[in-house]
Short mmCIF file of C-alpha atoms in Angstrom, two decimals:
data_model
loop_
_atom_site.label_atom_id
_atom_site.label_comp_id
_atom_site.label_asym_id
_atom_site.label_seq_id
_atom_site.Cartn_x
_atom_site.Cartn_y
_atom_site.Cartn_z
CA UNK A 1 20.17 37.35 -52.29
CA UNK A 2 21.37 36.82 -55.48
CA UNK A 3 24.20 34.82 -55.06
CA UNK A 4 23.82 31.69 -56.61
CA UNK A 5 25.61 28.91 -55.15
CA UNK A 6 25.82 25.07 -56.54
CA UNK A 7 25.68 22.75 -54.29
CA UNK A 8 28.41 20.50 -56.25
CA UNK A 9 25.38 18.08 -57.43
CA UNK A 10 25.47 17.83 -60.59
CA UNK A 11 22.52 20.06 -62.25
CA UNK A 12 21.48 22.11 -59.07
CA UNK A 13 21.66 26.37 -58.66
CA UNK A 14 20.86 27.61 -55.39
CA UNK A 15 19.31 31.43 -54.80
CA UNK A 16 18.63 32.03 -51.07
CA UNK A 17 15.42 34.49 -50.68
CA UNK A 18 15.28 34.50 -47.17
CA UNK A 19 17.29 33.65 -45.77
CA UNK A 20 16.34 31.47 -42.41
CA UNK A 21 17.91 31.17 -38.59
CA UNK A 22 20.56 29.13 -36.75
CA UNK A 23 22.68 26.01 -38.44
CA UNK A 24 21.97 23.54 -40.59
CA UNK A 25 19.15 21.29 -39.43
CA UNK A 26 21.09 18.38 -37.92
CA UNK A 27 19.22 14.85 -40.37
CA UNK A 28 19.14 11.73 -39.42
CA UNK A 29 16.76 8.69 -41.11
CA UNK A 30 12.84 9.43 -40.30
CA UNK A 31 13.35 12.69 -39.56
CA UNK A 32 9.87 15.30 -41.61
CA UNK A 33 10.82 18.67 -43.72
CA UNK A 34 7.71 20.65 -43.61
CA UNK A 35 8.05 22.85 -45.70
CA UNK A 36 6.09 25.09 -49.42
CA UNK A 37 6.76 25.14 -52.44
CA UNK A 38 6.80 26.25 -56.34
CA UNK A 39 7.26 24.53 -59.21
CA UNK A 40 7.50 26.82 -62.14
CA UNK A 41 8.83 25.86 -66.11
CA UNK A 42 12.01 27.54 -66.41
CA UNK A 43 10.51 29.83 -69.83
CA UNK A 44 10.11 34.03 -70.32
CA UNK A 45 7.50 33.51 -68.49
CA UNK A 46 8.28 31.39 -64.91
CA UNK A 47 4.96 29.75 -65.78
CA UNK A 48 3.83 27.88 -62.22
CA UNK A 49 2.68 23.93 -62.43
CA UNK A 50 2.28 24.10 -58.32
CA UNK A 51 1.99 25.15 -55.58
CA UNK A 52 0.59 23.08 -52.59
CA UNK A 53 0.01 27.56 -50.71
CA UNK A 54 -2.60 27.25 -53.80
CA UNK A 55 -3.73 23.10 -52.74
CA UNK A 56 -3.56 24.33 -48.85
CA UNK A 57 -1.72 22.19 -47.02
CA UNK A 58 1.96 22.33 -46.38
CA UNK A 59 4.30 19.28 -47.87
CA UNK A 60 5.93 17.02 -45.98
CA UNK A 61 8.31 13.85 -46.76
CA UNK A 62 10.84 11.51 -44.68
CA UNK A 63 14.14 11.94 -44.38
CA UNK A 64 16.07 8.23 -46.22
CA UNK A 65 12.05 7.15 -47.30
CA UNK A 66 12.74 6.81 -50.86
CA UNK A 67 10.74 10.20 -51.84
CA UNK A 68 10.32 9.23 -55.94
CA UNK A 69 12.19 12.90 -56.53
CA UNK A 70 14.68 12.21 -54.75
CA UNK A 71 16.31 15.69 -55.31
CA UNK A 72 14.21 17.31 -53.71
CA UNK A 73 15.69 15.83 -50.27
CA UNK A 74 19.05 17.27 -50.97
CA UNK A 75 17.94 20.45 -51.83
CA UNK A 76 16.00 20.54 -48.56
CA UNK A 77 18.66 19.45 -46.83
CA UNK A 78 20.67 22.93 -47.92
CA UNK A 79 18.40 24.73 -46.26
CA UNK A 80 17.65 26.41 -42.91
CA UNK A 81 14.45 26.98 -40.71
CA UNK A 82 12.68 29.45 -42.23
CA UNK A 83 14.92 30.04 -45.20
CA UNK A 84 13.33 30.47 -48.42
CA UNK A 85 15.09 29.67 -51.25
CA UNK A 86 14.76 28.54 -55.14
CA UNK A 87 15.90 25.26 -56.47
CA UNK A 88 17.48 24.94 -60.85
CA UNK A 89 17.02 21.57 -61.49
CA UNK A 90 18.32 20.49 -64.60
CA UNK A 91 16.37 17.83 -66.24
CA UNK A 92 18.33 15.03 -65.49
CA UNK A 93 16.56 15.38 -62.12
CA UNK A 94 13.03 16.18 -62.87
CA UNK A 95 12.04 13.45 -64.44
CA UNK A 96 9.54 11.81 -62.25
CA UNK A 97 8.19 15.51 -61.05
CA UNK A 98 4.88 14.21 -63.73
CA UNK A 99 4.26 11.10 -61.57
CA UNK A 100 4.74 13.20 -58.07
CA UNK A 101 3.06 16.66 -58.47
CA UNK A 102 -0.16 13.45 -59.87
CA UNK A 103 -0.64 11.79 -56.59
CA UNK A 104 0.05 15.27 -55.60
CA UNK A 105 -3.06 16.44 -56.84
CA UNK A 106 -5.17 13.84 -56.05
CA UNK A 107 -4.37 13.62 -53.20
CA UNK A 108 -5.21 17.82 -52.79
CA UNK A 109 -8.64 17.22 -54.54
CA UNK A 110 -9.91 14.39 -51.61
CA UNK A 111 -8.61 11.21 -54.39
CA UNK A 112 -6.68 8.07 -54.72
CA UNK A 113 -3.44 8.66 -55.35
CA UNK A 114 -2.70 5.19 -56.96
CA UNK A 115 -6.81 6.19 -59.15
CA UNK A 116 -6.19 4.04 -62.37
CA UNK A 117 -2.42 3.41 -61.98
CA UNK A 118 -2.10 0.58 -63.76
CA UNK A 119 0.63 -2.11 -63.41
CA UNK A 120 3.11 -3.04 -65.85
CA UNK A 121 6.08 -4.02 -65.66
CA UNK A 122 9.24 -1.56 -65.86
CA UNK A 123 10.68 -2.31 -69.00
CA UNK A 124 6.86 -1.98 -70.53
CA UNK A 125 6.46 1.33 -69.10
CA UNK A 126 9.50 2.41 -70.91
CA UNK A 127 8.16 2.53 -74.01
CA UNK A 128 4.38 3.64 -73.75
CA UNK A 129 3.32 6.90 -71.40
CA UNK A 130 0.06 7.05 -69.92
CA UNK A 131 -1.63 10.00 -69.71
CA UNK A 132 -1.64 11.65 -65.93
CA UNK A 133 -4.91 13.70 -66.67
CA UNK A 134 -3.36 16.47 -66.70
CA UNK A 135 -2.91 18.08 -70.26
CA UNK A 136 0.86 20.03 -67.86
CA UNK A 137 1.74 17.04 -66.61
CA UNK A 138 1.51 15.32 -69.66
CA UNK A 139 3.44 17.95 -71.67
CA UNK A 140 5.88 16.80 -69.23
CA UNK A 141 5.97 13.81 -69.27
CA UNK A 142 6.67 13.40 -73.08
CA UNK A 143 9.31 16.43 -73.51
CA UNK A 144 11.49 15.83 -69.81
CA UNK A 145 13.12 20.04 -69.15
CA UNK A 146 14.25 22.01 -66.51
CA UNK A 147 12.65 23.01 -63.17
CA UNK A 148 12.08 25.11 -60.24
CA UNK A 149 11.88 24.94 -57.89
CA UNK A 150 11.44 27.99 -55.09
CA UNK A 151 10.92 26.73 -51.22
CA UNK A 152 10.60 27.15 -48.19
CA UNK A 153 11.23 25.59 -44.86
CA UNK A 154 9.57 25.68 -41.04
CA UNK A 155 9.89 22.17 -39.67
CA UNK A 156 12.86 19.58 -39.82
CA UNK A 157 11.51 17.27 -36.59
CA UNK A 158 14.27 14.09 -35.84
CA UNK A 159 12.60 11.05 -35.87
CA UNK A 160 11.40 11.16 -32.09
CA UNK A 161 9.69 14.80 -32.11
CA UNK A 162 6.69 13.31 -34.38
CA UNK A 163 4.44 10.14 -34.17
CA UNK A 164 4.88 8.57 -37.45
CA UNK A 165 2.70 6.59 -39.89
CA UNK A 166 3.45 2.30 -39.57
CA UNK A 167 5.07 2.80 -43.86
CA UNK A 168 7.50 5.21 -42.40
CA UNK A 169 9.94 3.00 -39.41
CA UNK A 170 12.06 0.38 -39.81
CA UNK A 171 12.72 -2.87 -39.07
CA UNK A 172 13.71 -2.12 -35.22
CA UNK A 173 11.28 0.23 -35.23
CA UNK A 174 7.75 -1.74 -35.58
CA UNK A 175 8.77 -4.43 -33.75
CA UNK A 176 8.65 -1.58 -31.00
CA UNK A 177 5.18 -0.11 -31.93
CA UNK A 178 3.71 -3.17 -31.94
CA UNK A 179 3.70 -4.22 -27.73
CA UNK A 180 2.60 -0.29 -27.70
CA UNK A 181 0.02 -0.80 -30.06
CA UNK A 182 -1.38 -4.38 -28.72
CA UNK A 183 -1.58 -1.77 -24.97
CA UNK A 184 -4.01 1.11 -26.56
CA UNK A 185 -6.09 -1.77 -28.29
CA UNK A 186 -6.07 -3.54 -25.00
CA UNK A 187 -6.75 -0.21 -23.29
CA UNK A 188 -9.72 0.69 -25.58
CA UNK A 189 -11.72 -2.48 -24.85
CA UNK A 190 -11.73 -1.67 -21.23
CA UNK A 191 -13.18 1.52 -22.48
CA UNK A 192 -15.63 -0.72 -24.93
CA UNK A 193 -14.20 1.39 -27.69
CA UNK A 194 -14.25 -1.19 -30.08
CA UNK A 195 -13.61 0.46 -33.57
CA UNK A 196 -10.41 2.40 -32.45
CA UNK A 197 -9.49 -0.93 -29.98
CA UNK A 198 -10.34 -2.34 -33.23
CA UNK A 199 -7.87 0.21 -35.37
CA UNK A 200 -4.71 -0.07 -33.31
CA UNK A 201 -5.19 -4.30 -33.08
CA UNK A 202 -4.65 -4.18 -37.16
CA UNK A 203 -1.88 -0.78 -37.54
CA UNK A 204 0.30 -3.20 -34.91
CA UNK A 205 -1.00 -6.82 -37.74
CA UNK A 206 -0.05 -4.93 -40.50
CA UNK A 207 3.68 -3.97 -38.56
CA UNK A 208 4.33 -7.53 -37.78
CA UNK A 209 2.54 -8.74 -42.01
CA UNK A 210 5.76 -5.99 -43.20
CA UNK A 211 8.27 -7.92 -41.16
CA UNK A 212 7.09 -11.84 -42.07
CA UNK A 213 7.06 -10.71 -45.99
CA UNK A 214 10.91 -10.41 -45.72
CA UNK A 215 11.50 -13.13 -43.86
CA UNK A 216 10.97 -17.81 -45.53
CA UNK A 217 7.66 -18.52 -45.61
CA UNK A 218 7.22 -21.38 -41.32
CA UNK A 219 11.15 -20.42 -40.82
CA UNK A 220 12.26 -19.36 -37.46
CA UNK A 221 11.81 -16.13 -37.72
CA UNK A 222 8.67 -16.34 -39.70
CA UNK A 223 7.27 -17.87 -37.14
CA UNK A 224 8.07 -15.54 -34.40
CA UNK A 225 6.59 -13.02 -36.46
CA UNK A 226 3.82 -15.29 -36.64
CA UNK A 227 3.27 -16.21 -32.68
CA UNK A 228 3.34 -12.25 -31.80
CA UNK A 229 -0.25 -11.85 -35.08
CA UNK A 230 -2.23 -14.89 -34.21
CA UNK A 231 -3.60 -13.16 -30.73
CA UNK A 232 -3.62 -9.68 -32.12
CA UNK A 233 -5.70 -10.83 -35.42
CA UNK A 234 -7.78 -13.21 -32.96
CA UNK A 235 -8.03 -9.72 -30.52
CA UNK A 236 -8.88 -7.70 -34.20
CA UNK A 237 -11.62 -10.46 -34.14
CA UNK A 238 -13.00 -9.60 -30.58
CA UNK A 239 -13.85 -6.35 -31.40
CA UNK A 240 -15.70 -7.10 -34.66
CA UNK A 241 -17.97 -9.34 -32.69
CA UNK A 242 -18.31 -6.50 -30.76
CA UNK A 243 -19.57 -4.66 -33.52
CA UNK A 244 -21.27 -6.92 -35.51
CA UNK A 245 -18.66 -7.75 -38.23
CA UNK A 246 -19.68 -11.17 -38.41
CA UNK A 247 -18.25 -12.10 -42.07
CA UNK A 248 -15.10 -9.89 -41.31
CA UNK A 249 -14.93 -12.25 -38.50
CA UNK A 250 -15.69 -15.76 -40.59
CA UNK A 251 -13.64 -14.54 -42.73
CA UNK A 252 -10.74 -13.66 -40.37
CA UNK A 253 -10.69 -16.24 -39.00
CA UNK A 254 -10.70 -18.99 -40.81
CA UNK A 255 -7.79 -17.46 -42.84
CA UNK A 256 -6.13 -18.42 -38.96
CA UNK A 257 -6.95 -21.34 -39.39
CA UNK A 258 -5.41 -22.18 -42.11
CA UNK A 259 -1.73 -21.76 -40.64
CA UNK A 260 -3.46 -23.07 -37.39
CA UNK A 261 -5.90 -25.40 -37.48
CA UNK A 262 -5.54 -26.37 -33.75
CA UNK A 263 -6.39 -22.85 -31.84
CA UNK A 264 -9.41 -23.62 -30.21
CA UNK A 265 -9.77 -19.56 -29.36
CA UNK A 266 -10.22 -18.94 -33.13
CA UNK A 267 -12.65 -21.19 -33.87
CA UNK A 268 -14.77 -20.29 -30.79
CA UNK A 269 -14.82 -16.69 -32.48
CA UNK A 270 -15.42 -18.31 -35.36
CA UNK A 271 -18.23 -20.56 -34.07
CA UNK A 272 -20.26 -17.37 -32.38
CA UNK A 273 -19.93 -15.37 -35.81
CA UNK A 274 -21.47 -18.27 -37.43
CA UNK A 275 -24.19 -18.37 -34.76
CA UNK A 276 -24.75 -14.79 -35.75
CA UNK A 277 -25.70 -15.20 -38.86
CA UNK A 278 -27.16 -18.58 -38.47
CA UNK A 279 -25.44 -21.66 -39.94
CA UNK A 280 -26.52 -23.17 -37.08
CA UNK A 281 -24.35 -26.44 -38.31
CA UNK A 282 -21.01 -24.81 -38.66
CA UNK A 283 -21.69 -23.32 -35.53
CA UNK A 284 -22.64 -26.53 -33.45
CA UNK A 285 -19.10 -28.18 -35.95
CA UNK A 286 -16.46 -25.53 -34.49
CA UNK A 287 -18.06 -25.73 -31.27
CA UNK A 288 -17.67 -29.10 -30.60
CA UNK A 289 -13.66 -28.69 -31.24
CA UNK A 290 -13.69 -25.74 -28.80
CA UNK A 291 -14.40 -27.90 -26.84
CA UNK A 292 -12.34 -31.32 -27.57
CA UNK A 293 -8.99 -28.90 -28.11
CA UNK A 294 -9.61 -26.88 -24.80
CA UNK A 295 -11.87 -29.17 -22.31
CA UNK A 296 -11.58 -25.82 -19.56
CA UNK A 297 -13.69 -24.30 -22.26
CA UNK A 298 -16.27 -27.13 -22.40
CA UNK A 299 -18.54 -24.89 -19.83
CA UNK A 300 -18.50 -22.19 -22.26
CA UNK A 301 -19.10 -24.56 -24.97
CA UNK A 302 -21.94 -25.14 -23.40
CA UNK A 303 -23.81 -22.09 -22.58
CA UNK A 304 -22.43 -21.26 -26.15
CA UNK A 305 -24.75 -24.73 -27.74
CA UNK A 306 -27.95 -23.68 -25.05
CA UNK A 307 -27.84 -19.97 -26.83
CA UNK A 308 -27.61 -21.14 -29.81
CA UNK A 309 -31.19 -23.94 -29.62
CA UNK A 310 -33.05 -21.30 -27.71
CA UNK A 311 -31.95 -18.49 -31.01
CA UNK A 312 -32.64 -21.12 -33.76
CA UNK A 313 -35.92 -22.59 -32.61
CA UNK A 314 -37.30 -19.42 -31.48
CA UNK A 315 -36.24 -18.36 -35.01
CA UNK A 316 -38.12 -21.77 -36.09
CA UNK A 317 -41.04 -20.70 -34.37
CA UNK A 318 -41.29 -17.08 -36.12
CA UNK A 319 -40.32 -18.44 -39.03
CA UNK A 320 -43.43 -20.52 -38.90
CA UNK A 321 -45.80 -18.15 -37.91
CA UNK A 322 -44.13 -15.74 -41.11
CA UNK A 323 -44.88 -19.07 -43.67
CA UNK A 324 -48.38 -19.26 -42.07
CA UNK A 325 -49.39 -15.72 -42.59
CA UNK A 326 -47.78 -15.51 -46.07
CA UNK A 327 -49.92 -18.60 -47.35
CA UNK A 328 -53.11 -17.49 -45.80
CA UNK A 329 -52.64 -14.17 -47.16
CA UNK A 330 -52.24 -15.93 -50.69
CA UNK A 331 -55.40 -17.65 -49.91
CA UNK A 332 -57.90 -14.37 -49.01
CA UNK A 333 -56.88 -12.97 -52.62
#
């Protein structure tokens, strides 16, 4: 097909190369496009800049999630499933392509897409171009130009049809995901799959922390979210205790206690972590706080203190033997 269409968007022309099937997909925020693309210069040779097939993976973008190259959402919205189309886009739509391409290339290379990125204010960046690390993309940054995109649309999925990463969820979806993740974590704990359970609890905490960032600290909305965060952090710490990640437990429980200094469970988990890394004084102090804050845990504290005393005595005996051996060896020299 050679007919060229205008999409009622300034600076865009479309040419259908292979017709698609069915009607135009019905889109909503959170819908996901999966497609392959080629990016070409608008020159005599039609120089290829990027080709997702060569990179070995199709591209995915999610509707309404502020993809840096906004025009792509418009282009894909005009396509049917299975359609292959060529789009000519003027410079007003292609200014961000070099940065988008840089990130995609780094991902394909197994590298961090933000590696080496300098954090500078937007005003500074207006007057100072930094190298992308790719000569052809540096050229595009210096001399913005029209580009040609050839796209093949494979599928469009509704938000409910695929498991979305939490960053792609709105507020209501994040709140709905938290109890599901909490339940999945609990189920994995029962199966003693502690690393997988910790990942579920951590994902739920990230959802809530993202929502908290939009609330004023210590006001009602923030406090309500914090009440959901606390048990998840404690469950996460319990998994880390089981995995032997004691210093991580110390970090997270200490952070929690800076906000909630009356949380007996947090003191208990921190005490166990202190005990595991031979911080006897700190462990005893935390265990004593637990017994003071929650008398119902006194029996558990007594048991832990007894075990701590036995471990410390055994360690002192072993240390003495080790030092005596070193002393005798040094005298024999």
